[in-house]
PDB file of C-alpha atoms in Angstrom:
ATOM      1  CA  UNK A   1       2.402 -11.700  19.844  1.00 36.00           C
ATOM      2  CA  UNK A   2      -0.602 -12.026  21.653  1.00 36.00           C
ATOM      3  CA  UNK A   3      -2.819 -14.812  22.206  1.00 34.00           C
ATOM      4  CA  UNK A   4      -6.073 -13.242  22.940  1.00 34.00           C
ATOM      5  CA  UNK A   5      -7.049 -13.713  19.777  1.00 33.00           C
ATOM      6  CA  UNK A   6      -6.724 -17.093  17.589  1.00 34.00           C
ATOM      7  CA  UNK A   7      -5.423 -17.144  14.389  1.00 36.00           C
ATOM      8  CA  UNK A   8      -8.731 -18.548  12.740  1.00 35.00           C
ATOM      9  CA  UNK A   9     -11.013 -15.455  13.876  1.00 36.00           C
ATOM     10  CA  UNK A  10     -10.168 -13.448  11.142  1.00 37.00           C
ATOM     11  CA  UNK A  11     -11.256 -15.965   8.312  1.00 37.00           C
ATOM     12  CA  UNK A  12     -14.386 -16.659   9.990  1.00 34.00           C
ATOM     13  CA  UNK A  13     -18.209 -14.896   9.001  1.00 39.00           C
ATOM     14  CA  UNK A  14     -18.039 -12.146  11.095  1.00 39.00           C
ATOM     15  CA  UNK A  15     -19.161  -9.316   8.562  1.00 40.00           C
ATOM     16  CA  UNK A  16     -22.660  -8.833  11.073  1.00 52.00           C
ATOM     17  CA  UNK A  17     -20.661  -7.349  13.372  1.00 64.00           C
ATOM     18  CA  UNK A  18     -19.909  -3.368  14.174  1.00 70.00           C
ATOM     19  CA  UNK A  19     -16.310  -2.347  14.069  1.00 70.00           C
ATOM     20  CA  UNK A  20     -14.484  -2.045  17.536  1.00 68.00           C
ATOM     21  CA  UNK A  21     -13.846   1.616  19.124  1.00 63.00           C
ATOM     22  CA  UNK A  22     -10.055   0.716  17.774  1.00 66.00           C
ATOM     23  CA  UNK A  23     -11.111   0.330  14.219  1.00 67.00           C
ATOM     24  CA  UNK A  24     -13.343   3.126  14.340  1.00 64.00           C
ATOM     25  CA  UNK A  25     -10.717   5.101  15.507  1.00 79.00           C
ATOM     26  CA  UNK A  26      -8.122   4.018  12.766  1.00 89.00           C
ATOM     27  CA  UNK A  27      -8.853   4.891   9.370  1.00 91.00           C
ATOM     28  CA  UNK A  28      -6.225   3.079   6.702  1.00 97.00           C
ATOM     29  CA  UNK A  29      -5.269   0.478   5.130  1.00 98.00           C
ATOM     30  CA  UNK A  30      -1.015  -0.541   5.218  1.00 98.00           C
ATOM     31  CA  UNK A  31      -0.627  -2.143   2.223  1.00 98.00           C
ATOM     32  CA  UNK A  32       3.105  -4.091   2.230  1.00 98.00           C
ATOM     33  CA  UNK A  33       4.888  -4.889  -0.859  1.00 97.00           C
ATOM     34  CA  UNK A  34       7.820  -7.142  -0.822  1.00 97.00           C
ATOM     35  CA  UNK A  35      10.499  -8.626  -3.785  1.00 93.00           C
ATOM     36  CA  UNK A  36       7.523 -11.138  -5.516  1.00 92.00           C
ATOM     37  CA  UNK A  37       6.047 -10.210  -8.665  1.00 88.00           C
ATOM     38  CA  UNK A  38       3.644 -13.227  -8.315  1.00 87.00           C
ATOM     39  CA  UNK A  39       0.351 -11.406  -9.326  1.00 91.00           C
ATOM     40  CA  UNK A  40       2.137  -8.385  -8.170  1.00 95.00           C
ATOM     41  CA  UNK A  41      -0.261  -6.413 -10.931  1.00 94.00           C
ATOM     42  CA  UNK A  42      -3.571  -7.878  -9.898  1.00 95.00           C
ATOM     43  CA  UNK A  43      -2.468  -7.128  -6.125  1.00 97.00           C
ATOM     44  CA  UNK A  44      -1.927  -3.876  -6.519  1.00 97.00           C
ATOM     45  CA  UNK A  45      -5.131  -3.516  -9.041  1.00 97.00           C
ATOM     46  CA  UNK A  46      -6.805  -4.813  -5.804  1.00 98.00           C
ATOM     47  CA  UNK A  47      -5.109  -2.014  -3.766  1.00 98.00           C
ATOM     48  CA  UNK A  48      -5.981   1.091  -5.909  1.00 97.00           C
ATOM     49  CA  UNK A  49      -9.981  -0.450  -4.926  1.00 97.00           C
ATOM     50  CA  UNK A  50      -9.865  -0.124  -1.571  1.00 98.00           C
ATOM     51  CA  UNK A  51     -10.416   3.197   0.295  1.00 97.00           C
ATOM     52  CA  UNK A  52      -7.572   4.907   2.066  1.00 96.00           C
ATOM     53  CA  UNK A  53      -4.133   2.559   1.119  1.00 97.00           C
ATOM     54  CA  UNK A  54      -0.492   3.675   1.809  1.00 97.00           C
ATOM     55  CA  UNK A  55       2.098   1.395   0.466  1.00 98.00           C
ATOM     56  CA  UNK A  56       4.928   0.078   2.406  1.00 97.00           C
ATOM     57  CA  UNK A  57       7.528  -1.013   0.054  1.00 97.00           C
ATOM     58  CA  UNK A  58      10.884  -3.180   0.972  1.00 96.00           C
ATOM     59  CA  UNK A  59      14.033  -1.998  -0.567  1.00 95.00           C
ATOM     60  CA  UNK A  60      13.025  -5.832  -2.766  1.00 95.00           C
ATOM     61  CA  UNK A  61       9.956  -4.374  -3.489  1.00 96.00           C
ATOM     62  CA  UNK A  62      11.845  -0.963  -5.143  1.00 96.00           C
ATOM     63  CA  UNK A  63      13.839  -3.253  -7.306  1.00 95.00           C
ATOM     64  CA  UNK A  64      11.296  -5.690  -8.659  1.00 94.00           C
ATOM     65  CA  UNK A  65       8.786  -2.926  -9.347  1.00 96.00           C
ATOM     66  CA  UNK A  66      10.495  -1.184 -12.362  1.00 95.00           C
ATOM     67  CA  UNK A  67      11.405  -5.121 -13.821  1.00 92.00           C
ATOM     68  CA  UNK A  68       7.373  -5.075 -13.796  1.00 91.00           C
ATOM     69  CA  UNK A  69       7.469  -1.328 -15.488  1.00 93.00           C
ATOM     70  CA  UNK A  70       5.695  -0.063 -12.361  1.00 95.00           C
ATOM     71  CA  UNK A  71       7.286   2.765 -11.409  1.00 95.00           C
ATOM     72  CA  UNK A  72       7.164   4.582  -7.794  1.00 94.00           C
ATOM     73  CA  UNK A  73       5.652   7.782  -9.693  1.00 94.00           C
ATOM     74  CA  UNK A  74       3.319   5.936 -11.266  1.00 94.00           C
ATOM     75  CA  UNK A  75       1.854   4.694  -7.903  1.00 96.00           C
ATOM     76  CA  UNK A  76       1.260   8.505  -5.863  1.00 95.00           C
ATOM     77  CA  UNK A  77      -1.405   9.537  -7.616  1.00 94.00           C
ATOM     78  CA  UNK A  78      -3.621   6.494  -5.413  1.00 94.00           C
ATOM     79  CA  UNK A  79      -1.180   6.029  -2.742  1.00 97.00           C
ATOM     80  CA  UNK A  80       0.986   7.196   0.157  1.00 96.00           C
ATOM     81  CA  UNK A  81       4.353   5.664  -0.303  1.00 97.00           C
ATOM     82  CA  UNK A  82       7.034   4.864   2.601  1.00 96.00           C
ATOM     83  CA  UNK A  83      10.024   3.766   1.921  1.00 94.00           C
ATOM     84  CA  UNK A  84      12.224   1.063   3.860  1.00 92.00           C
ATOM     85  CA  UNK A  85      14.963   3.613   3.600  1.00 89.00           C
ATOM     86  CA  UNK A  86      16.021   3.146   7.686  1.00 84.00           C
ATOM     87  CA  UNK A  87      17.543   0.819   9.698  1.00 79.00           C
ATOM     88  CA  UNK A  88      14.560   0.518  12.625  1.00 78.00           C
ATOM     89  CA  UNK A  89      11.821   0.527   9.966  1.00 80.00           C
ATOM     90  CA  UNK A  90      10.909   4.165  11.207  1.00 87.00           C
ATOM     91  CA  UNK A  91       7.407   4.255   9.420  1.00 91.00           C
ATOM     92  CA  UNK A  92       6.133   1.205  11.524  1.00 93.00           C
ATOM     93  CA  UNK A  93       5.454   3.754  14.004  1.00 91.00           C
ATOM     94  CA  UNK A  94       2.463   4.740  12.423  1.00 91.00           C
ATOM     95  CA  UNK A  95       1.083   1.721  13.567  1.00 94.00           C
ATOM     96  CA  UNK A  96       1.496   3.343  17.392  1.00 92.00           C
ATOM     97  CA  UNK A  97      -0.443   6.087  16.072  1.00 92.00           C
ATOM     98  CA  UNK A  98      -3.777   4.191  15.438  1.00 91.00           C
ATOM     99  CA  UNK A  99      -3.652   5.182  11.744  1.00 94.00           C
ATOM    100  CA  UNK A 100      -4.023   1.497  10.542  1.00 97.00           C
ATOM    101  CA  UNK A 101      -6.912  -0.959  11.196  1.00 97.00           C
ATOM    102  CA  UNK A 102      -5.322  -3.690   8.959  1.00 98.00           C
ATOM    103  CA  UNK A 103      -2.413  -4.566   7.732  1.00 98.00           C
ATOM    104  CA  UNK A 104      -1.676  -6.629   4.105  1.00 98.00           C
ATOM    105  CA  UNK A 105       1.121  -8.111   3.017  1.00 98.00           C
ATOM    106  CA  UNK A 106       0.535  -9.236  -0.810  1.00 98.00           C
ATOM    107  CA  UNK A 107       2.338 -10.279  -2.411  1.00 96.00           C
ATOM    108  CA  UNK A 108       5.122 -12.099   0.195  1.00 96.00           C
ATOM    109  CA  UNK A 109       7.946 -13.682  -1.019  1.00 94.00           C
ATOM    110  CA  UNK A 110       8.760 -17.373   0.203  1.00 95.00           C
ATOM    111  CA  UNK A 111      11.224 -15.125   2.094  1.00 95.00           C
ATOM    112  CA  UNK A 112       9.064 -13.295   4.140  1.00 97.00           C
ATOM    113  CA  UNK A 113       6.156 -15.583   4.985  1.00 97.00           C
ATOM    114  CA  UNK A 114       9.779 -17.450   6.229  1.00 97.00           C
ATOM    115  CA  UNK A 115      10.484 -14.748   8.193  1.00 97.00           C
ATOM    116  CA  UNK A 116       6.472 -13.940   9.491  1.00 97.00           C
ATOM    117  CA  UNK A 117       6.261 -17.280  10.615  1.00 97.00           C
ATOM    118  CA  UNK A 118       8.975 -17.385  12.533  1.00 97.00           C
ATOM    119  CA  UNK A 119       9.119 -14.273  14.191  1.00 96.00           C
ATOM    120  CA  UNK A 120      11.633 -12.252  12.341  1.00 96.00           C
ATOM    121  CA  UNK A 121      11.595  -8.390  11.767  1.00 94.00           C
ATOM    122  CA  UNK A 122      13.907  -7.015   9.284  1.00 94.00           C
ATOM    123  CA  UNK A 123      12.562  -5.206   6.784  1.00 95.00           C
ATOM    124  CA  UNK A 124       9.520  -2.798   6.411  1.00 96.00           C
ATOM    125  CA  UNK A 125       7.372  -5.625   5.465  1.00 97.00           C
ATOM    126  CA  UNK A 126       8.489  -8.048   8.211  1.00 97.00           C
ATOM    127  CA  UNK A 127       8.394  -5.009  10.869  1.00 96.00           C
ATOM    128  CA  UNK A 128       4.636  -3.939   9.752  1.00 97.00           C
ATOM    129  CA  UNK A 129       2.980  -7.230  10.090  1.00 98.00           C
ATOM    130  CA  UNK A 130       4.898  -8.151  13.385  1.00 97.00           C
ATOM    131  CA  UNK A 131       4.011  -4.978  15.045  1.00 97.00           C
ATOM    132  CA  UNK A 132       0.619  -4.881  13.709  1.00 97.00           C
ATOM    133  CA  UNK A 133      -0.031  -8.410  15.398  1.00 97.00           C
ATOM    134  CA  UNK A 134       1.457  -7.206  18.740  1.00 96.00           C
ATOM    135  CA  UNK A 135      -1.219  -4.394  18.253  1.00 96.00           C
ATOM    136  CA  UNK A 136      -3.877  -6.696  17.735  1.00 96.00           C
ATOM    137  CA  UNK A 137      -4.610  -5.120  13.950  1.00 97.00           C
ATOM    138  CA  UNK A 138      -5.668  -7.874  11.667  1.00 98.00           C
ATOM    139  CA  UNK A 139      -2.981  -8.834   8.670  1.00 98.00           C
ATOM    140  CA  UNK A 140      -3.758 -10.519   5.765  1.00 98.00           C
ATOM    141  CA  UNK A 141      -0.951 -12.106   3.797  1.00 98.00           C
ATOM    142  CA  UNK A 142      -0.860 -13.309   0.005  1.00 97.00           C
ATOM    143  CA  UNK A 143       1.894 -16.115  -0.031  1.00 95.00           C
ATOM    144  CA  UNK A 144       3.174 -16.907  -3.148  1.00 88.00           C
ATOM    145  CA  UNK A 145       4.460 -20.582  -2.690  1.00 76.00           C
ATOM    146  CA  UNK A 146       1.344 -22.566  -1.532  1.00 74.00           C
ATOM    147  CA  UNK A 147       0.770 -25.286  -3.581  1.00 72.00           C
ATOM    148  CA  UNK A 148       3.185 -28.025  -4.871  1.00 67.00           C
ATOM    149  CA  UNK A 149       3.612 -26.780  -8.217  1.00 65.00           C
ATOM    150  CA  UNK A 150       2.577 -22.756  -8.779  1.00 69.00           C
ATOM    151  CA  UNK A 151       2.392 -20.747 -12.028  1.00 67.00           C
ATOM    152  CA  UNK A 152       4.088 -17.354 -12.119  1.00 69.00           C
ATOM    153  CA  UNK A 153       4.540 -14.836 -14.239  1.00 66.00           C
ATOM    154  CA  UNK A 154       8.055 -13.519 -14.324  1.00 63.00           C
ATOM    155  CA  UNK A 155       9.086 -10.269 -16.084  1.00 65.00           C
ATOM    156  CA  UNK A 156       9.363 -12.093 -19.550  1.00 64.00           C
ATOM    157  CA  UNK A 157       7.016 -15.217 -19.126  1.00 67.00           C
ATOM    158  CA  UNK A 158       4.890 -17.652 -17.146  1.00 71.00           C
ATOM    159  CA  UNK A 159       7.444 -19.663 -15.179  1.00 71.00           C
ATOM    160  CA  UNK A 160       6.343 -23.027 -13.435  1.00 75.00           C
ATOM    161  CA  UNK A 161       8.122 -23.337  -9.932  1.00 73.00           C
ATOM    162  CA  UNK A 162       8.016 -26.524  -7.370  1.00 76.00           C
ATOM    163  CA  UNK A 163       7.985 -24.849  -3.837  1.00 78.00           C
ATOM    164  CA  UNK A 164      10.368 -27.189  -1.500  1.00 87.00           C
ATOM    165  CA  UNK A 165       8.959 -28.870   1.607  1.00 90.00           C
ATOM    166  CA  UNK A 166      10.157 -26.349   3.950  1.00 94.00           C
ATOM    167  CA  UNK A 167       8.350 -23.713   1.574  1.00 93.00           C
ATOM    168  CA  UNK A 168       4.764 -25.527   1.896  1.00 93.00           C
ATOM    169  CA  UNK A 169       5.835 -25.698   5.798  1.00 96.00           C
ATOM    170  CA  UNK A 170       6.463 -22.269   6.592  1.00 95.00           C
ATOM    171  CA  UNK A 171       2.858 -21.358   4.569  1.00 95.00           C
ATOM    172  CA  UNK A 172       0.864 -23.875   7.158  1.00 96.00           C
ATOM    173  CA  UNK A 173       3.157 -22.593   9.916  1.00 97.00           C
ATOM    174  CA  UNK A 174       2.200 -18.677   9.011  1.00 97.00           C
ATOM    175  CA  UNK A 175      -1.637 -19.871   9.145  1.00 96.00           C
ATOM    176  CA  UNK A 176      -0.899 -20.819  13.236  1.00 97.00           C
ATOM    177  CA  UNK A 177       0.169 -16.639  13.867  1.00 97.00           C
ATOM    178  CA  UNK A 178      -2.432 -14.564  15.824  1.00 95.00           C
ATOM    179  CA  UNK A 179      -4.507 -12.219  13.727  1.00 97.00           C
ATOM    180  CA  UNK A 180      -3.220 -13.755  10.398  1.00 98.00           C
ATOM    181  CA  UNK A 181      -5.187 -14.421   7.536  1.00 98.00           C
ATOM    182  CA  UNK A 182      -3.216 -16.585   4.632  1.00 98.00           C
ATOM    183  CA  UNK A 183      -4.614 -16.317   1.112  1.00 97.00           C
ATOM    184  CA  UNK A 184      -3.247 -18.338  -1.733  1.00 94.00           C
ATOM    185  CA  UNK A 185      -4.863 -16.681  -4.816  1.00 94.00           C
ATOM    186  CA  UNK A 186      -5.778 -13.132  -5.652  1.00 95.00           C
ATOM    187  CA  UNK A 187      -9.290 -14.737  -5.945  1.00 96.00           C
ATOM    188  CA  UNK A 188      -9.140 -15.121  -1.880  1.00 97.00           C
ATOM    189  CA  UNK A 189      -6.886 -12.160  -1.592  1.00 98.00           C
ATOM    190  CA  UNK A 190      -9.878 -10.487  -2.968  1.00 98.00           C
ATOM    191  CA  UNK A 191     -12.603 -12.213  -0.978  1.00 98.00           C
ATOM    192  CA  UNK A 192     -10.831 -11.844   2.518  1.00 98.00           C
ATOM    193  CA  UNK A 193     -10.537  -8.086   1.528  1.00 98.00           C
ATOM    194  CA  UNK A 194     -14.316  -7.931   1.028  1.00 98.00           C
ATOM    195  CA  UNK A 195     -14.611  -9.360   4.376  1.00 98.00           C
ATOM    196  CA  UNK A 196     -12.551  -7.282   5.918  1.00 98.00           C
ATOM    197  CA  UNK A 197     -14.847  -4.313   4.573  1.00 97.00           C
ATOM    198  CA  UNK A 198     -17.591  -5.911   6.093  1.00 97.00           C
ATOM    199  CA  UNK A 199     -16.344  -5.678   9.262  1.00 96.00           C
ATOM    200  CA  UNK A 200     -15.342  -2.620   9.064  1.00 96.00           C
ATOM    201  CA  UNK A 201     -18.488  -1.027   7.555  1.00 96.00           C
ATOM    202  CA  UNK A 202     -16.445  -0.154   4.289  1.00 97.00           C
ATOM    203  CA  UNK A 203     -17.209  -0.605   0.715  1.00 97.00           C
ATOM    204  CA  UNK A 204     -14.456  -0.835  -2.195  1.00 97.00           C
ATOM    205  CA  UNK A 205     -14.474   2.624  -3.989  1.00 94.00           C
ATOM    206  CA  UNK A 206     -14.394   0.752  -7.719  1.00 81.00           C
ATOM    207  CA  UNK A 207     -16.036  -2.124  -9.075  1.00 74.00           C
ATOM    208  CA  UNK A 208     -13.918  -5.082 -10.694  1.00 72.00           C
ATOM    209  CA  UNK A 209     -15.281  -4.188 -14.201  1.00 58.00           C
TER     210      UNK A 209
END
């Protein structure tokens, strides 16, 4: 990925400034679901806000949605929906295309931010947020294992889980990538979001009432 910009830009005050010729130019937001249903609701809830989503789902992502009772039908009527349904992660092309000015990944799996932080592309998820860094597009990822002990509803109940060492790591090691924002909460999910409109000279389309 690219160094010209540091990792820490994106989470800095910058909503004063005008958007770039590039973000002018590219209109939508990628919107990457992966095999967590760690605030997997509220995430999405925060989705359906924002103008102009598609949603990029991992073949994870198609199973744990219908655990949640969210089905893929239920989704079109406020999103575009691709499908990792191909080996070379064929709709990460649209990235080439200047569609995208920023790319979120919420919720990740401790699986993926593994695989963000270290470089590895195999699924859509994985694919999106490595090209989109390459790119230079911003990405903003909601890791789900960030704090020693973390609260998550699964399908049935609230679950309490102790993220290992190497989980915590991999978090703090994801924060180091170039044009990556990592948000621990759908609090900050939210709030880096708002920023990002900012920048952009966007406005959410709904309220949060």
């Amino acid at each position: 990925m690219s160094a010209a910009t540091p990792s820490t830009a994106s989470s800095t005050d910058s909503t004063s400034r005008s958007p770039t010729p590039s973000e002018r130019m590219r209109s939508r937001f990628a919107w990457c679901i992966t095999g967590s249903g760690h605030f997997l609701e509220e995430s999405l809830a925060l989705a359906a806000r924002l103008p102009d989503v598609d949603l990029f789902l991992s073949a994870a992502a198609e199973e744990v949605l219908p655990i949640y009772k969210i089905g893929i039908e239920d989704l079109r009527p406020d999103f575009r929906i691709f499908r990792d349904k191909t080996a070379s992660a064929v709709p990460v092309g649209t990235l080439y295309d200047d569609v995208y000015h920023t790319v979120v990944v919420a919720p990740a799996t401790s699986n993926t931010v593994a695989k963000c932080a270290f470089g590895i592309s195999d699924s859509l998820p994985t694919n999106m947020f490595a090209q989109a860094g390459k790119l230079g597009i911003p990405g903003i990822v909601f890791a789900c294992d960030t704090e020693p002990v973390v609260v998550t509803k699964s399908p049935h109940d609230w679950v309490t889980l102790r993220p290992r060492r190497i989980e915590l790591e991999n978090v703090e090691r994801l924060r180091t990538i170039d044009f990556c924002r990592v948000v621990a909460s759908p609090t900050e999910l939210e709030a880096a979001l708002d920023a990002r409109l900012k920048e952009l000279s966007l406005a959410w389309t709904t309220s949060s009432s």
